[in-house]
Short mmCIF file of C-alpha atoms and ligand atoms in Angstrom, two decimals:
data_model
loop_
_atom_site.label_atom_id
_atom_site.label_comp_id
_atom_site.label_asym_id
_atom_site.label_seq_id
_atom_site.Cartn_x
_atom_site.Cartn_y
_atom_site.Cartn_z
CA MET A 173 17.53 4.85 6.73
CA THR A 174 18.13 5.26 3.04
CA GLY A 175 21.04 5.68 0.73
CA GLN A 176 21.88 5.59 -2.92
CA GLY A 177 21.10 2.17 -4.33
CA GLU A 178 18.87 1.18 -1.41
CA TYR A 179 15.10 1.17 -1.37
CA ALA A 180 13.43 3.77 0.82
CA ARG A 181 12.24 2.42 4.16
CA ALA A 182 8.80 3.91 4.63
CA VAL A 183 8.52 2.74 8.22
CA ALA A 184 10.73 0.86 10.68
CA TRP A 185 10.80 -0.05 14.34
CA VAL A 186 13.99 1.14 16.04
CA GLY A 187 15.24 -0.46 19.26
CA GLY A 188 13.47 -2.70 21.76
CA LEU A 189 10.12 -2.33 23.53
CA GLU A 190 11.11 1.18 24.67
CA GLY A 191 12.04 2.10 21.11
CA HIS A 192 10.22 4.15 18.47
CA VAL A 193 8.89 4.12 14.93
CA ALA A 194 10.95 5.88 12.26
CA MET A 195 8.71 6.92 9.42
CA ILE A 196 9.32 8.93 6.24
CA ASP A 197 6.81 11.77 6.04
CA GLN A 198 5.61 11.13 2.47
CA THR A 199 3.61 14.35 2.39
CA GLN A 200 6.96 16.20 2.20
CA LEU A 201 8.44 14.23 -0.70
CA PRO A 202 10.08 14.82 -3.07
CA GLY A 203 10.99 18.31 -1.83
CA GLU A 204 12.11 17.25 1.62
CA TYR A 205 13.21 13.93 3.06
CA VAL A 206 11.93 14.04 6.62
CA VAL A 207 12.05 11.02 8.95
CA MET A 208 9.64 11.31 11.86
CA ARG A 209 10.33 9.77 15.26
CA ILE A 210 7.00 8.47 16.56
CA GLU A 211 6.44 7.30 20.12
CA ASP A 212 2.65 7.22 20.52
CA VAL A 213 -0.30 5.58 18.81
CA GLU A 214 -2.16 8.84 18.21
CA THR A 215 0.67 10.07 15.97
CA ILE A 216 0.59 6.77 14.03
CA PHE A 217 -3.18 7.17 13.57
CA GLU A 218 -2.71 10.72 12.32
CA ALA A 219 0.17 9.69 10.03
CA ILE A 220 -2.06 7.07 8.36
CA ARG A 221 -5.01 9.47 8.08
CA ARG A 222 -3.02 12.32 6.53
CA LEU A 223 -1.04 9.96 4.24
CA ALA A 224 2.37 10.54 5.81
CA VAL A 225 2.46 6.75 5.52
CA ARG A 226 0.30 5.33 2.73
CA GLY A 227 0.04 2.38 0.42
CA ALA A 228 -1.80 -0.70 1.63
CA PRO A 229 1.10 -2.86 2.91
CA ALA A 230 2.90 0.09 4.57
CA ILE A 231 -0.32 1.06 6.35
CA GLY A 232 -0.55 -2.51 7.70
CA VAL A 233 3.06 -2.46 8.90
CA ALA A 234 2.62 0.95 10.57
CA ALA A 235 -0.59 -0.18 12.26
CA GLY A 236 1.09 -3.26 13.76
CA MET A 237 3.76 -1.00 15.25
CA GLY A 238 1.07 1.46 16.36
CA VAL A 239 -0.52 -1.28 18.47
CA VAL A 240 2.77 -1.75 20.32
CA LEU A 241 3.02 1.99 20.98
CA GLY A 242 -0.57 2.04 22.19
CA VAL A 243 -0.21 -0.76 24.74
CA ARG A 244 3.39 -0.70 25.95
CA ASP A 245 2.69 1.78 28.77
CA TRP A 246 -0.21 -0.25 30.17
CA SER A 247 0.59 -0.48 33.86
CA GLY A 248 -1.88 -3.16 34.99
CA GLU A 249 -0.75 -6.74 35.57
CA GLU A 250 -4.05 -8.42 34.84
CA ARG A 251 -4.10 -10.26 31.51
CA GLY A 252 -7.80 -9.68 30.75
CA GLY A 253 -7.46 -5.93 31.12
CA PHE A 254 -4.43 -5.92 28.85
CA VAL A 255 -6.18 -7.93 26.12
CA GLY A 256 -9.05 -5.44 26.36
CA ARG A 257 -6.60 -2.57 25.86
CA VAL A 258 -5.13 -4.30 22.77
CA GLY A 259 -8.67 -4.59 21.36
CA GLU A 260 -9.38 -0.90 22.02
CA VAL A 261 -6.16 0.23 20.32
CA CYS A 262 -6.89 -2.01 17.31
CA ASP A 263 -10.44 -0.65 17.02
CA TYR A 264 -9.09 2.89 17.17
CA LEU A 265 -6.45 2.32 14.49
CA GLY A 266 -9.05 0.54 12.35
CA THR A 267 -10.91 3.85 11.93
CA SER A 268 -7.93 5.63 10.35
CA ARG A 269 -8.67 4.61 6.73
CA PRO A 270 -11.30 2.16 5.41
CA THR A 271 -10.16 0.67 2.08
CA ALA A 272 -6.72 -0.93 2.39
CA VAL A 273 -7.44 -4.33 3.89
CA ASN A 274 -3.82 -4.78 5.01
CA LEU A 275 -4.70 -2.45 7.89
CA PHE A 276 -7.41 -4.81 9.21
CA TRP A 277 -5.33 -7.88 8.40
CA ALA A 278 -2.41 -6.59 10.51
CA LEU A 279 -4.67 -5.49 13.39
CA ASP A 280 -6.34 -8.87 13.38
CA ARG A 281 -2.96 -10.58 13.63
CA MET A 282 -2.00 -8.42 16.60
CA LYS A 283 -5.31 -9.09 18.38
CA ARG A 284 -5.03 -12.84 17.85
CA VAL A 285 -1.50 -12.91 19.29
CA ALA A 286 -2.74 -11.25 22.48
CA MET A 287 -5.81 -13.47 22.79
CA ARG A 288 -3.84 -16.70 22.35
CA MET A 289 -1.33 -15.95 25.14
CA THR A 290 -3.43 -17.37 27.95
CA ASP A 291 -0.56 -18.09 30.38
CA ALA A 292 1.83 -15.20 29.76
CA THR A 293 2.59 -12.17 31.91
CA VAL A 294 1.59 -8.75 30.60
CA GLU A 295 5.27 -7.91 30.16
CA ARG A 296 5.83 -10.98 27.99
CA MET A 297 2.72 -10.17 25.96
CA LYS A 298 4.06 -6.72 25.21
CA GLU A 299 7.32 -8.21 23.96
CA ARG A 300 5.46 -10.76 21.89
CA LEU A 301 3.37 -8.03 20.26
CA LEU A 302 6.53 -6.22 19.26
CA GLU A 303 7.86 -9.47 17.78
CA GLU A 304 4.65 -9.82 15.77
CA ALA A 305 4.80 -6.25 14.47
CA VAL A 306 8.39 -6.76 13.36
CA ALA A 307 7.42 -10.10 11.78
CA ILE A 308 4.65 -8.40 9.77
CA HIS A 309 7.28 -5.98 8.48
CA ARG A 310 9.85 -8.69 7.67
CA GLU A 311 7.25 -10.87 5.94
CA ASP A 312 6.09 -7.95 3.82
CA GLU A 313 9.67 -7.32 2.76
CA ALA A 314 9.99 -10.95 1.64
CA MET A 315 6.62 -10.85 -0.16
CA CYS A 316 7.71 -7.78 -2.11
CA ARG A 317 10.89 -9.49 -3.29
CA ALA A 318 8.95 -12.59 -4.32
CA ILE A 319 6.43 -10.43 -6.24
CA GLY A 320 9.37 -8.88 -8.10
CA GLU A 321 10.66 -12.35 -9.02
CA VAL A 322 7.28 -13.59 -10.21
CA GLY A 323 6.41 -10.45 -12.17
CA ALA A 324 9.68 -9.45 -13.85
CA GLU A 325 8.86 -11.60 -16.88
CA VAL A 326 5.87 -9.44 -17.87
CA ILE A 327 8.14 -6.49 -18.66
CA PRO A 328 9.38 -6.70 -22.24
CA ASP A 329 13.00 -5.74 -22.86
CA GLY A 330 12.98 -2.44 -24.74
CA GLY A 331 9.30 -1.82 -23.91
CA GLY A 332 7.14 0.74 -22.18
CA VAL A 333 5.34 0.30 -18.86
CA LEU A 334 2.58 2.46 -17.40
CA THR A 335 1.75 2.67 -13.71
CA HIS A 336 -0.74 4.63 -11.62
CA CYS A 337 -0.28 6.00 -8.08
CA ASN A 338 2.66 4.65 -6.07
CA ALA A 339 3.13 0.97 -5.34
CA GLY A 340 6.81 1.20 -4.54
CA ALA A 341 9.03 0.83 -1.49
CA LEU A 342 7.30 3.85 0.02
CA ALA A 343 4.00 1.97 -0.08
CA THR A 344 5.25 -1.25 1.53
CA GLY A 345 7.62 -2.75 4.08
CA GLY A 346 9.99 -3.79 1.29
CA MET A 347 10.80 -2.87 -2.33
CA GLY A 348 7.17 -2.42 -3.40
CA THR A 349 4.66 -4.42 -5.39
CA ALA A 350 4.15 -2.99 -8.90
CA LEU A 351 7.51 -1.22 -8.64
CA ALA A 352 9.19 -4.37 -7.27
CA VAL A 353 8.42 -5.94 -10.65
CA MET A 354 10.15 -3.01 -12.37
CA PHE A 355 13.09 -2.94 -9.94
CA ARG A 356 13.67 -6.66 -10.45
CA ALA A 357 13.40 -6.43 -14.24
CA HIS A 358 15.93 -3.58 -14.09
CA GLU A 359 18.25 -5.68 -11.89
CA LEU A 360 18.00 -8.43 -14.50
CA GLY A 361 19.32 -6.01 -17.10
CA LYS A 362 16.12 -5.28 -19.00
CA ARG A 363 15.81 -1.81 -20.50
CA PHE A 364 12.40 -0.18 -20.47
CA ARG A 365 10.72 3.15 -19.86
CA VAL A 366 8.10 3.70 -17.19
CA TYR A 367 5.32 6.21 -17.76
CA ALA A 368 4.06 7.34 -14.36
CA ASP A 369 0.58 8.83 -14.14
CA GLU A 370 0.63 11.97 -12.05
CA THR A 371 -2.32 10.62 -9.99
CA ARG A 372 -4.62 13.45 -9.05
CA PRO A 373 -5.46 14.77 -6.56
CA LEU A 374 -2.57 13.97 -4.20
CA LEU A 375 0.03 13.26 -6.91
CA GLN A 376 1.51 10.05 -5.52
CA GLY A 377 2.70 9.22 -9.05
CA ALA A 378 4.38 12.58 -9.66
CA ARG A 379 5.83 12.99 -6.18
CA LEU A 380 6.68 9.44 -5.13
CA THR A 381 6.79 7.01 -8.05
CA THR A 382 9.05 9.15 -10.23
CA TRP A 383 11.30 9.79 -7.20
CA GLU A 384 11.70 6.07 -6.55
CA LEU A 385 12.19 5.07 -10.19
CA MET A 386 14.76 7.78 -10.87
CA ARG A 387 16.76 6.89 -7.74
CA ALA A 388 16.87 3.33 -9.07
CA GLY A 389 18.15 4.54 -12.45
CA ILE A 390 15.04 3.49 -14.40
CA GLU A 391 14.04 5.60 -17.43
CA THR A 392 11.01 7.56 -16.23
CA THR A 393 8.49 9.83 -17.91
CA LEU A 394 5.83 11.66 -15.93
CA ILE A 395 2.48 12.15 -17.64
CA CYS A 396 -0.74 13.87 -16.63
CA ASP A 397 -3.47 11.35 -15.88
CA ASN A 398 -5.35 12.44 -18.99
CA THR A 399 -2.37 11.57 -21.22
CA ALA A 400 -2.68 7.81 -20.62
CA ALA A 401 -4.97 7.21 -23.61
CA GLN A 402 -2.68 9.11 -25.93
CA VAL A 403 0.52 7.26 -24.94
CA MET A 404 -1.32 3.98 -25.47
CA ARG A 405 -2.57 5.05 -28.87
CA GLU A 406 0.97 6.10 -29.81
CA GLY A 407 2.08 2.53 -29.06
CA ARG A 408 4.40 3.53 -26.21
CA ILE A 409 2.87 1.17 -23.64
CA ASP A 410 3.36 -2.61 -23.72
CA VAL A 411 2.09 -3.38 -20.25
CA VAL A 412 0.30 -1.65 -17.36
CA ILE A 413 1.13 -2.67 -13.77
CA THR A 414 -0.50 -1.19 -10.66
CA GLY A 415 -0.83 -2.13 -7.01
CA ALA A 416 -4.06 -2.77 -5.10
CA ASP A 417 -5.62 -1.83 -1.78
CA ARG A 418 -8.09 -4.68 -1.52
CA ILE A 419 -8.84 -7.60 -3.84
CA ALA A 420 -12.13 -9.48 -3.54
CA ALA A 421 -12.50 -13.26 -3.84
CA ASN A 422 -13.37 -13.01 -7.55
CA GLY A 423 -10.29 -10.90 -8.35
CA ASP A 424 -11.98 -7.48 -8.58
CA ALA A 425 -9.32 -5.06 -7.33
CA ALA A 426 -9.65 -1.69 -5.59
CA ASN A 427 -6.79 0.73 -6.17
CA LYS A 428 -6.20 4.48 -6.35
CA ILE A 429 -8.93 6.45 -8.10
CA GLY A 430 -8.23 6.44 -11.82
CA THR A 431 -6.96 2.87 -12.00
CA TYR A 432 -10.26 1.60 -13.41
CA GLY A 433 -10.08 4.17 -16.20
CA VAL A 434 -6.54 3.06 -17.04
CA ALA A 435 -7.71 -0.57 -17.16
CA VAL A 436 -10.53 0.35 -19.58
CA LEU A 437 -8.03 2.19 -21.79
CA ALA A 438 -5.65 -0.76 -21.69
CA GLU A 439 -8.46 -3.10 -22.79
CA VAL A 440 -9.39 -0.84 -25.72
CA HIS A 441 -5.77 -0.60 -26.85
CA GLY A 442 -4.99 -4.29 -26.39
CA VAL A 443 -2.44 -3.63 -23.64
CA PRO A 444 -2.23 -6.25 -20.85
CA PHE A 445 -3.15 -4.87 -17.42
CA TYR A 446 -1.58 -6.53 -14.37
CA VAL A 447 -2.11 -5.98 -10.65
CA ALA A 448 0.76 -6.76 -8.25
CA ALA A 449 -0.20 -7.45 -4.64
CA PRO A 450 0.69 -9.68 -1.68
CA SER A 451 -1.72 -12.23 -0.21
CA SER A 452 -2.34 -9.78 2.67
CA THR A 453 -4.21 -7.52 0.19
CA PHE A 454 -6.85 -10.17 -0.61
CA ASP A 455 -10.14 -10.08 1.24
CA LEU A 456 -11.65 -13.48 0.56
CA SER A 457 -14.64 -12.63 2.75
CA LEU A 458 -15.95 -10.34 -0.01
CA THR A 459 -17.38 -12.11 -3.05
CA ASP A 460 -16.83 -9.18 -5.39
CA GLY A 461 -15.46 -5.66 -5.63
CA GLY A 462 -18.86 -4.01 -5.21
CA LYS A 463 -18.58 -4.78 -1.48
CA ILE A 464 -15.23 -3.05 -0.97
CA PRO A 465 -15.62 0.07 1.22
CA ILE A 466 -14.36 3.08 -0.70
CA GLU A 467 -12.88 5.99 1.21
CA GLU A 468 -14.08 9.48 0.36
CA ARG A 469 -11.70 12.28 1.14
CA SER A 470 -12.02 16.00 1.71
CA ALA A 471 -13.20 18.21 -1.15
CA ASP A 472 -10.29 20.51 -0.40
CA GLU A 473 -7.85 17.89 -1.68
CA VAL A 474 -9.41 18.63 -5.09
CA ARG A 475 -10.33 22.31 -4.71
CA ARG A 476 -7.09 23.48 -3.13
CA GLY A 477 -4.55 20.73 -3.64
CA PHE A 478 -1.27 21.66 -1.95
CA GLY A 479 -2.76 24.94 -0.77
CA VAL A 480 -3.59 26.55 -4.13
CA LEU A 481 -7.25 27.26 -4.80
CA THR A 482 -8.02 25.95 -8.31
CA SER A 483 -11.82 26.18 -8.36
CA PRO A 484 -14.57 28.32 -6.87
CA GLU A 485 -14.05 28.01 -3.13
CA ASN A 486 -17.41 26.39 -2.42
CA VAL A 487 -17.92 24.20 -5.51
CA GLN A 488 -19.23 20.76 -4.62
CA CYS A 489 -16.80 17.90 -5.23
CA TYR A 490 -17.01 14.14 -5.28
CA CYS A 491 -13.74 12.64 -4.03
CA PRO A 492 -13.59 8.84 -3.84
CA ALA A 493 -9.97 7.90 -3.11
CA PHE A 494 -10.23 4.50 -4.82
CA ASP A 495 -12.10 2.70 -7.59
CA VAL A 496 -12.57 -0.97 -8.42
CA THR A 497 -11.23 -2.61 -11.55
CA PRO A 498 -13.31 -5.65 -12.49
CA ALA A 499 -11.46 -8.94 -12.78
CA ARG A 500 -12.35 -9.28 -16.46
CA LEU A 501 -10.07 -6.30 -17.26
CA ILE A 502 -7.12 -7.76 -15.35
CA ARG A 503 -4.78 -10.04 -17.32
CA GLY A 504 -3.08 -11.36 -14.22
CA ILE A 505 -2.47 -10.74 -10.52
CA ILE A 506 1.18 -11.02 -9.53
CA THR A 507 1.43 -12.37 -5.97
CA GLU A 508 4.28 -13.70 -3.85
CA ARG A 509 2.71 -17.14 -4.34
CA GLY A 510 2.83 -16.93 -8.13
CA MET A 511 0.83 -15.44 -11.00
CA ILE A 512 -2.97 -15.68 -10.98
CA GLU A 513 -3.93 -15.81 -14.66
CA PRO A 514 -6.65 -15.76 -15.83
CA VAL A 515 -8.33 -13.98 -12.95
CA SER A 516 -11.48 -15.57 -11.52
CA GLN A 517 -12.88 -16.79 -8.22
CA GLU A 518 -11.54 -20.27 -9.05
CA THR A 519 -8.00 -19.19 -9.87
CA VAL A 520 -7.81 -16.82 -6.89
CA SER A 521 -8.94 -19.55 -4.54
CA ALA A 522 -6.57 -22.11 -6.11
CA ARG A 523 -3.61 -19.80 -5.46
CA LEU A 524 -4.68 -18.26 -2.14
CA GLY A 525 -7.09 -20.74 -0.63
CA SER A 526 -5.40 -20.49 2.75
CA ALA A 527 -5.05 -16.69 2.87
CA THR A 528 -7.76 -15.30 5.09
CA VAL A 529 -8.30 -11.69 5.83
CA VAL A 530 -10.63 -10.40 8.47
CA ASN A 531 -12.12 -6.96 8.53
O1 MRU B 226 -4.20 6.71 -0.91
P1 MRU B 226 -2.94 5.89 -1.00
O2 MRU B 226 -1.75 6.67 -1.43
O3 MRU B 226 -2.70 5.09 0.26
O4 MRU B 226 -3.26 4.84 -2.16
C1 MRU B 226 -2.27 3.88 -2.46
C2 MRU B 226 -2.60 3.02 -3.60
O5 MRU B 226 -3.65 3.10 -4.20
C3 MRU B 226 -1.58 1.98 -3.97
O6 MRU B 226 -1.58 1.73 -5.34
C4 MRU B 226 -1.92 0.66 -3.24
O7 MRU B 226 -2.05 0.89 -1.87
C5 MRU B 226 -0.90 -0.38 -3.46
S1 MRU B 226 0.59 -0.05 -2.58
C6 MRU B 226 1.66 -1.35 -2.80
#
C-alpha cells in the first residue's frame, strides 16, 4: 500500500463487490503504520468519527466506499426498497462529521446514481455503486495532481513555507492539496523549507504532515502553533498554504482550528496566504463562511490529549475543530481548475460555476 517514494494511500477499495476497504489508521501514526481491513459500514462510520481517516477529500472517498459496504448485502430484489436502503446508509454516514462538505458531496453522488438507475436490477445497481465509489477516488487523485501543477509556482525557490494541520496524501485520495503543491514544487527541483504547525489538540501537523514531508525528502521543521508569529517576524516564511474543509460561495474557507489565526498573522506580516482545495470542497449553496457548520469535539481531546491529563480533570473547555478564514485574508485559492485570485464571489463563480455541492 505504500513504499519509499510513493504517497501514502489513506484509503483504497480492494477487490470486487465482495472486497474490502484498506485504510491507514491515522490515529496510530507516526508510531505505527497500521492498515485496517474494513468490511462493514459501521466501522467506516467509526473510522471517520474517531479520525482514523480524516481530511475532507479522504472522508468523502471513505464515505463513498462505506455506502457500498452498507448496501451490498441487501437481499431484496425490489428496486424501490434498495434505493431506500441507499438513502438510509447515506443519512447514517452523513452524521459522522459535520464540517467537511466532501462527505455530503460524495454521499449525494452515490444517492443520485441509485435514483437514476430506473431499469436496472439490484445486483447491477450494487456494481454501479462500487464503480461510482472508485470513480470518486480516482477523480480525487487526479484533482490532487492538478492542484499540485497549478500551485507549484507560489513556492519560491530557496524560500520558507508554513502549513497548518495536514492536507497531504493522508487527507485525500491522491497526493494531497496543500502538500501536493509542495510535492510538485519539490519534484520540479525547487529547494524550500516547510514549517509545520503542530496543530493542537490532535497534532495532525506534528504526527502526519512532518511524516509525509520527511518521507518525500522535503526540508521540514516542526513548530508549536504559538511559534507561527515568531517565524514570520524572523522573515522565515514567504508563503502560507493550507487545505480547507468547506469553502463558501464568497471564498470564506473553513479549515482546522487555528488556520484563521495563521491567516491574520500572515496579513500582519505581509505574507501571502493560499488555500488549496478541489472543487468538491466548495459549497456554493452557502453565501458566506458564517453559515458553515463547525464541529465541536470532546473536551477530553484538550484536557487529556493522547491520554495524559494536562489540566484540572473537570475544567470546562471550548473545542471547535474548525474555524473560518474570511476571503479577504486569502490571496488565492488553488483548485484543480486553476487559481482563484483575487478571492470573491465573482471569481469563485467564474472558476467553479458548474460545481454544485449538496448538503
Ligand atoms: O479534523 P481533520 O483532521 O479532518 O481536519 C482536516 C483539515 O482541517 C484539513 O486541513 C482539511 O480537511 C483539508 S485536507 C486536504
